[in-house]
Tab-separated table of C-alpha atoms in Angstrom:
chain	number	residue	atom	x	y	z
W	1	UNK	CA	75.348	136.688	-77.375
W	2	UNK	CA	73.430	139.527	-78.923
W	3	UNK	CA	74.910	142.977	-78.459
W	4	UNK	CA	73.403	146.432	-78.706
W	5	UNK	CA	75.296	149.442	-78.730
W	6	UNK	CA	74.425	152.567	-78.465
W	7	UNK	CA	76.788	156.118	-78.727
W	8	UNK	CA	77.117	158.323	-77.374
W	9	UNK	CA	76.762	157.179	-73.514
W	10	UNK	CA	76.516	160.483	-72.714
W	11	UNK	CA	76.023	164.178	-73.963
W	12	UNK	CA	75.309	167.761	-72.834
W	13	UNK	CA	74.088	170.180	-75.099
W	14	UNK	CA	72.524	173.471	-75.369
W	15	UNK	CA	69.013	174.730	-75.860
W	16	UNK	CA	68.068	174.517	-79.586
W	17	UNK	CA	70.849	172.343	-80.631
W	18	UNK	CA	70.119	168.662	-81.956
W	19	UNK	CA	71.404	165.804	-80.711
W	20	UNK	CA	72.119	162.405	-82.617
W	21	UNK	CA	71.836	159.291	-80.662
W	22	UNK	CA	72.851	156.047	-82.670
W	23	UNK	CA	71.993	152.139	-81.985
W	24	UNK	CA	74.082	149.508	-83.480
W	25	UNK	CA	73.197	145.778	-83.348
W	26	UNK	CA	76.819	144.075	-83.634
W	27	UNK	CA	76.407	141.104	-84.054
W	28	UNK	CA	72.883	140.207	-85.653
W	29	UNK	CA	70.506	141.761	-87.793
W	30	UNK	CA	67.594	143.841	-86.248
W	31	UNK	CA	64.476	143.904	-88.511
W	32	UNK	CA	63.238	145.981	-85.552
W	33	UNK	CA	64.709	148.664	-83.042
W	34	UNK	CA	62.551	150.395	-80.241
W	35	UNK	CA	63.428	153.650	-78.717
W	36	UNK	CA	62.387	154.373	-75.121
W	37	UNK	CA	63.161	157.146	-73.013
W	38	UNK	CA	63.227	156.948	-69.099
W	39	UNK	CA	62.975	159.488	-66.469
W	40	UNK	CA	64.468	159.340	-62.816
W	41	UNK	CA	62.703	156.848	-60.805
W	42	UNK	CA	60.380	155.936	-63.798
W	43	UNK	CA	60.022	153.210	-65.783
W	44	UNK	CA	60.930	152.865	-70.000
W	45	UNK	CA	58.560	154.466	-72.192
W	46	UNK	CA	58.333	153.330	-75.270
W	47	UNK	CA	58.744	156.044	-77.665
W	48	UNK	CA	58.546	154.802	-80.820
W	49	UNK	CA	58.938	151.678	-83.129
W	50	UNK	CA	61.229	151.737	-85.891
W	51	UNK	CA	61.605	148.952	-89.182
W	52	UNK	CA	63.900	149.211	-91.828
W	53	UNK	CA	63.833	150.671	-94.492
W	54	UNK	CA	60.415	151.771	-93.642
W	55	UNK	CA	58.761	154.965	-91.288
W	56	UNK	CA	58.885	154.729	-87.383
W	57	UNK	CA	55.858	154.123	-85.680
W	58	UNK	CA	55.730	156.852	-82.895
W	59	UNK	CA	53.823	156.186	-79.333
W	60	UNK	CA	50.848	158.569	-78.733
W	61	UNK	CA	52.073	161.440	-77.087
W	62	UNK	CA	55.826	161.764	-79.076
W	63	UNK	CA	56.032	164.370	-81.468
W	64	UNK	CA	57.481	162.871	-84.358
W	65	UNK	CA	59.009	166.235	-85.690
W	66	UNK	CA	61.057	166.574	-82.677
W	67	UNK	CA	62.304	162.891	-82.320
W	68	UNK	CA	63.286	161.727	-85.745
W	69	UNK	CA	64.053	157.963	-86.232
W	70	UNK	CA	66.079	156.590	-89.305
W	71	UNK	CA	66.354	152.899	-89.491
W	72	UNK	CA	68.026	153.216	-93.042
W	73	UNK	CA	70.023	149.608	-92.159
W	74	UNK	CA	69.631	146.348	-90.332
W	75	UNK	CA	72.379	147.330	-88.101
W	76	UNK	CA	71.734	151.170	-87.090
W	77	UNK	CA	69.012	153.270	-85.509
W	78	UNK	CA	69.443	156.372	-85.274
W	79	UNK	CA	67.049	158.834	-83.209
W	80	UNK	CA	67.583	162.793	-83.403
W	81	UNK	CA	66.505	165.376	-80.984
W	82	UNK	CA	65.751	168.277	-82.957
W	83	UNK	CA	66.138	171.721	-81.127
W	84	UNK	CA	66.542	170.085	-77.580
W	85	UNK	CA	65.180	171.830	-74.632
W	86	UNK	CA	65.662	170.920	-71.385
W	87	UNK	CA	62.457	169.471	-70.595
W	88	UNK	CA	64.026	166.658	-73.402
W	89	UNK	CA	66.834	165.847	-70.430
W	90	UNK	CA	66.280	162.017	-69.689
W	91	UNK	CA	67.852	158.887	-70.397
W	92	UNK	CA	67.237	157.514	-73.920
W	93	UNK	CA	67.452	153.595	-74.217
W	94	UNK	CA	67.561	151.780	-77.612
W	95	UNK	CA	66.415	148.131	-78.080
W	96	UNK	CA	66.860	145.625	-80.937
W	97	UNK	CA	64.976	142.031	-82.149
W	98	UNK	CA	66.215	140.273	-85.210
W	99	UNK	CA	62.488	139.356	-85.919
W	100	UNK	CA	59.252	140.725	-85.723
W	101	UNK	CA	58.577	143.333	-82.814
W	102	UNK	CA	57.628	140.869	-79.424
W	103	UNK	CA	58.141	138.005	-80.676
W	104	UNK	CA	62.050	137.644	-79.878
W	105	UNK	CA	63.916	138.282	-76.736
W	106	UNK	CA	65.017	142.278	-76.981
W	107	UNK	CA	68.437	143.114	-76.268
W	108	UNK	CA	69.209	146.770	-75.031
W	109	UNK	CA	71.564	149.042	-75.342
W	110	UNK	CA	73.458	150.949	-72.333
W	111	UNK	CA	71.718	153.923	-72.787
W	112	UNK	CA	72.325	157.478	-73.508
W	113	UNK	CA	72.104	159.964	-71.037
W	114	UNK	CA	71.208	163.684	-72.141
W	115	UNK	CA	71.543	166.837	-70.339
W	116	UNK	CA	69.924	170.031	-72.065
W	117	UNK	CA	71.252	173.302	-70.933
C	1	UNK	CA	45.956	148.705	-72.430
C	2	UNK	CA	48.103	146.562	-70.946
C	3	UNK	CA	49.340	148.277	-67.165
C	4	UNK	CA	52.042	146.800	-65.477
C	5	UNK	CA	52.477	146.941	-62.098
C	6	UNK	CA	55.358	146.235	-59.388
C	7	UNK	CA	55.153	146.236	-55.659
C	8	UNK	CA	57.033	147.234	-53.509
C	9	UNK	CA	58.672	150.225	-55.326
C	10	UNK	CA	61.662	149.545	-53.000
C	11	UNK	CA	62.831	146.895	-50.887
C	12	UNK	CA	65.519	146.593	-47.956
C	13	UNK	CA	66.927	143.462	-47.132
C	14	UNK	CA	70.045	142.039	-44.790
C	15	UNK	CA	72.823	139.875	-47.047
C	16	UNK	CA	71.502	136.536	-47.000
C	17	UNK	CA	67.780	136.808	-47.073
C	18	UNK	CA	65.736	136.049	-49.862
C	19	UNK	CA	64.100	138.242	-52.567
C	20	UNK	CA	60.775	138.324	-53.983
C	21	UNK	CA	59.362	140.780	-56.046
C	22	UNK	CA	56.260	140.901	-57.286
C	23	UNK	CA	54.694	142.399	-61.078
C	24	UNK	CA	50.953	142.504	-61.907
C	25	UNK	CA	49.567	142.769	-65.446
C	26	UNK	CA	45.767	143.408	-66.656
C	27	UNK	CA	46.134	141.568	-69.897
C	28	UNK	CA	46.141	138.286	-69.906
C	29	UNK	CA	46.700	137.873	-73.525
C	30	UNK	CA	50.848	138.440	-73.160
C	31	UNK	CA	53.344	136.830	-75.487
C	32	UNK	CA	55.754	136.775	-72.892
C	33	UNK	CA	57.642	138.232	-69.564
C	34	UNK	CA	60.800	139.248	-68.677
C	35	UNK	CA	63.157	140.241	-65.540
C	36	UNK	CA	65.739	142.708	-65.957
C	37	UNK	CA	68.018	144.593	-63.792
C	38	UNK	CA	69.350	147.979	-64.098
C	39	UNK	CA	72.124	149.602	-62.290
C	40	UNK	CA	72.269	153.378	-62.012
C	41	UNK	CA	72.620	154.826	-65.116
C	42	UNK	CA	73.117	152.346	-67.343
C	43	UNK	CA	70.920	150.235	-69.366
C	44	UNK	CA	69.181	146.250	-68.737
C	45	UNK	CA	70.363	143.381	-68.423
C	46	UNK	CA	67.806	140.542	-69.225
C	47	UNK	CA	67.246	137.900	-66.376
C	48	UNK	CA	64.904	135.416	-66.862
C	49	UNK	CA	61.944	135.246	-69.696
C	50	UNK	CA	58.849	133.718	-69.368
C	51	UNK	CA	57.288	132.455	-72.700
C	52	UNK	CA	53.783	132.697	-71.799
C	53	UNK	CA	52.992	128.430	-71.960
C	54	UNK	CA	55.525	128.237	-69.030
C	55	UNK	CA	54.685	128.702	-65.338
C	56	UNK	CA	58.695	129.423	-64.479
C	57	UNK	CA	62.090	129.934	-65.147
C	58	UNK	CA	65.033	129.482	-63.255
C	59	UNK	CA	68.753	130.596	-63.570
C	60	UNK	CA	71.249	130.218	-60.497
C	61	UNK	CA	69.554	131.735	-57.785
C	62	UNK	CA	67.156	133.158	-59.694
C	63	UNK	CA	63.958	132.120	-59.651
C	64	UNK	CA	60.452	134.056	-61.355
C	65	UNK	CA	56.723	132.188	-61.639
C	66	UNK	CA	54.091	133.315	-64.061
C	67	UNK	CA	50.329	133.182	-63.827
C	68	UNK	CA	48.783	134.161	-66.671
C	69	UNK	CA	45.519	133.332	-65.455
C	70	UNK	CA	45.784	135.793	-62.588
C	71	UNK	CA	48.108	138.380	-64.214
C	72	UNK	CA	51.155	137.795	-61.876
C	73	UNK	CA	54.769	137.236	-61.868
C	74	UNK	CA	56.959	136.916	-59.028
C	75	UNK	CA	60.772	136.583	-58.861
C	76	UNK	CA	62.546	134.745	-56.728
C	77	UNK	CA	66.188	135.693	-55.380
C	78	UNK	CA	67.886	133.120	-52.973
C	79	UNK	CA	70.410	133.854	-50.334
C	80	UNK	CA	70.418	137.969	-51.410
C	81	UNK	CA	74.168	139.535	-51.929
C	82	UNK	CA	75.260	143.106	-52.047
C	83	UNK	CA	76.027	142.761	-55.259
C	84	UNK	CA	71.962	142.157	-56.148
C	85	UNK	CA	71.491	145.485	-55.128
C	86	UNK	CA	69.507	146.944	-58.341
C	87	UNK	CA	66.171	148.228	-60.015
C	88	UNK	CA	64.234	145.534	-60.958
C	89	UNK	CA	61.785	145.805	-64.062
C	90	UNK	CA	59.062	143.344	-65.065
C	91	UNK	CA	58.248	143.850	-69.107
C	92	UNK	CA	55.173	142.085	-70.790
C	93	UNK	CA	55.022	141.685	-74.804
C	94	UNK	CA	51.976	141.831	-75.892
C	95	UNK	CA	50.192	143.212	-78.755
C	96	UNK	CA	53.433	143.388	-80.525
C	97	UNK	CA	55.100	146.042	-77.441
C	98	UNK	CA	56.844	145.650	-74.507
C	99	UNK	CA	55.374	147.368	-71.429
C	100	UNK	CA	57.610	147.973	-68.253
C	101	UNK	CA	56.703	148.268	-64.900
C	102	UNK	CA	58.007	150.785	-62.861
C	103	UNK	CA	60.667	148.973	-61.317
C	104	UNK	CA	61.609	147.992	-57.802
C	105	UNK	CA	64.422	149.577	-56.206
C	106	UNK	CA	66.541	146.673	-53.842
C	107	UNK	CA	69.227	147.370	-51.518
C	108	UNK	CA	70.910	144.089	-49.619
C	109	UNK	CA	72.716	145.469	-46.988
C	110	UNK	CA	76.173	143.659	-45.744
């Protein structure tokens, strides 16, 4: 079946660094990748929608500047937290769908847990 | 906007009992609904979809009902094990997005 990966699993950093987060579709083609992001005890939010080869489409509410999404292939996603702070501590999920954005079954990665010192 | 809803936000049971969780959604107009789990920490595992002409799925002892008509989805575990003891999130595509409910939390006790 369909596999998502995403790297790395997990990663500490401190305040100001950035942080790359990448999502790999291994074994199909994903026209579309979604990032959500997912607080203890909360549900996914989705953050923002990303095509390739073409400019994310960010949720109301995410700051584009601070969480940069590069679909620049069918097979990787990439989303960048530019100058983490700790308030940016969650649990960032990646999703992928070989066709157009709902209409497929999604397939998710593990997730990517980061802490923000 | 589509809101999803789940009830209860956490759930209790002895080994052996059944499951059934419930998910609410205002809009009707859905493309489809899946059941995932999620273990602590890690990410989801799809369960069951819905496409939005069907009134249910089934896999193993997995069971989950739609009604589009009144906005609900239940699912459906038989004879509950330890090892179905998960968060359980309803999504609904619609408009092109996936929205998640909150999740309920189940423990099956041995």
């Amino acid at each position: 079946g369909a596999v998502v990966s995403q790297h790395p699993s997990w990663v500490i950093c401190k305040s100001g660094t950035s942080v790359k987060i990448e999502c790999r579709s291994l074994d199909f083609q994903a026209t579309t990748m979604f990032w959500y992001r997912q607080f203890p005890k909360q549900s996914l939010m989705l953050m923002a929608t990303s095509n390739e080869g073409s400019k994310a489409t960010y949720e109301q509410g995410v700051e584009k500047d601070k969480f940069l999404i590069n679909h620049a292939s069918l097979t990787l996603s990439t989303l960048t937290v530019t100058s983490a702070h700790p308030e940016d501590s969650s649990f960032y999920i990646c999703s992928a769908s070989p066709g157009a954005s709902g209409a497929n079954v999604l397939t998710f990665g593990a997730g990517s847990r980061l802490t923000v010192l | 906007k589509q809101e999803v809803t789940q009830i209860p936000a956490a759930l209790s049971v002895p080994e052996g009992e059944n499951l059934v969780l419930n998910c609410s959604f205002t809009d009707s107009a859905i493309y489809n609904l899946q059941w995932f789990r999620q273990d602590p920490g890690k990410g989801l595992t799809s369960l069951l979809l819905i496409q939005s002409s069907q009134r249910e799925q089934t896999s193993g002892r997995l069971n989950a009902s739609l009604d589009k008509s009144s906005g609900r989805s239940t699912l459906y575990i038989a004879a509950s094990q330890p090892g179905d003891s998960a968060t359980y999130l309803c999504a609904v595509s619609s408009w092109g997005k996936l929205q998640f409910g909150a999740g309920t939390q189940v423990v099956v006790t041995p």
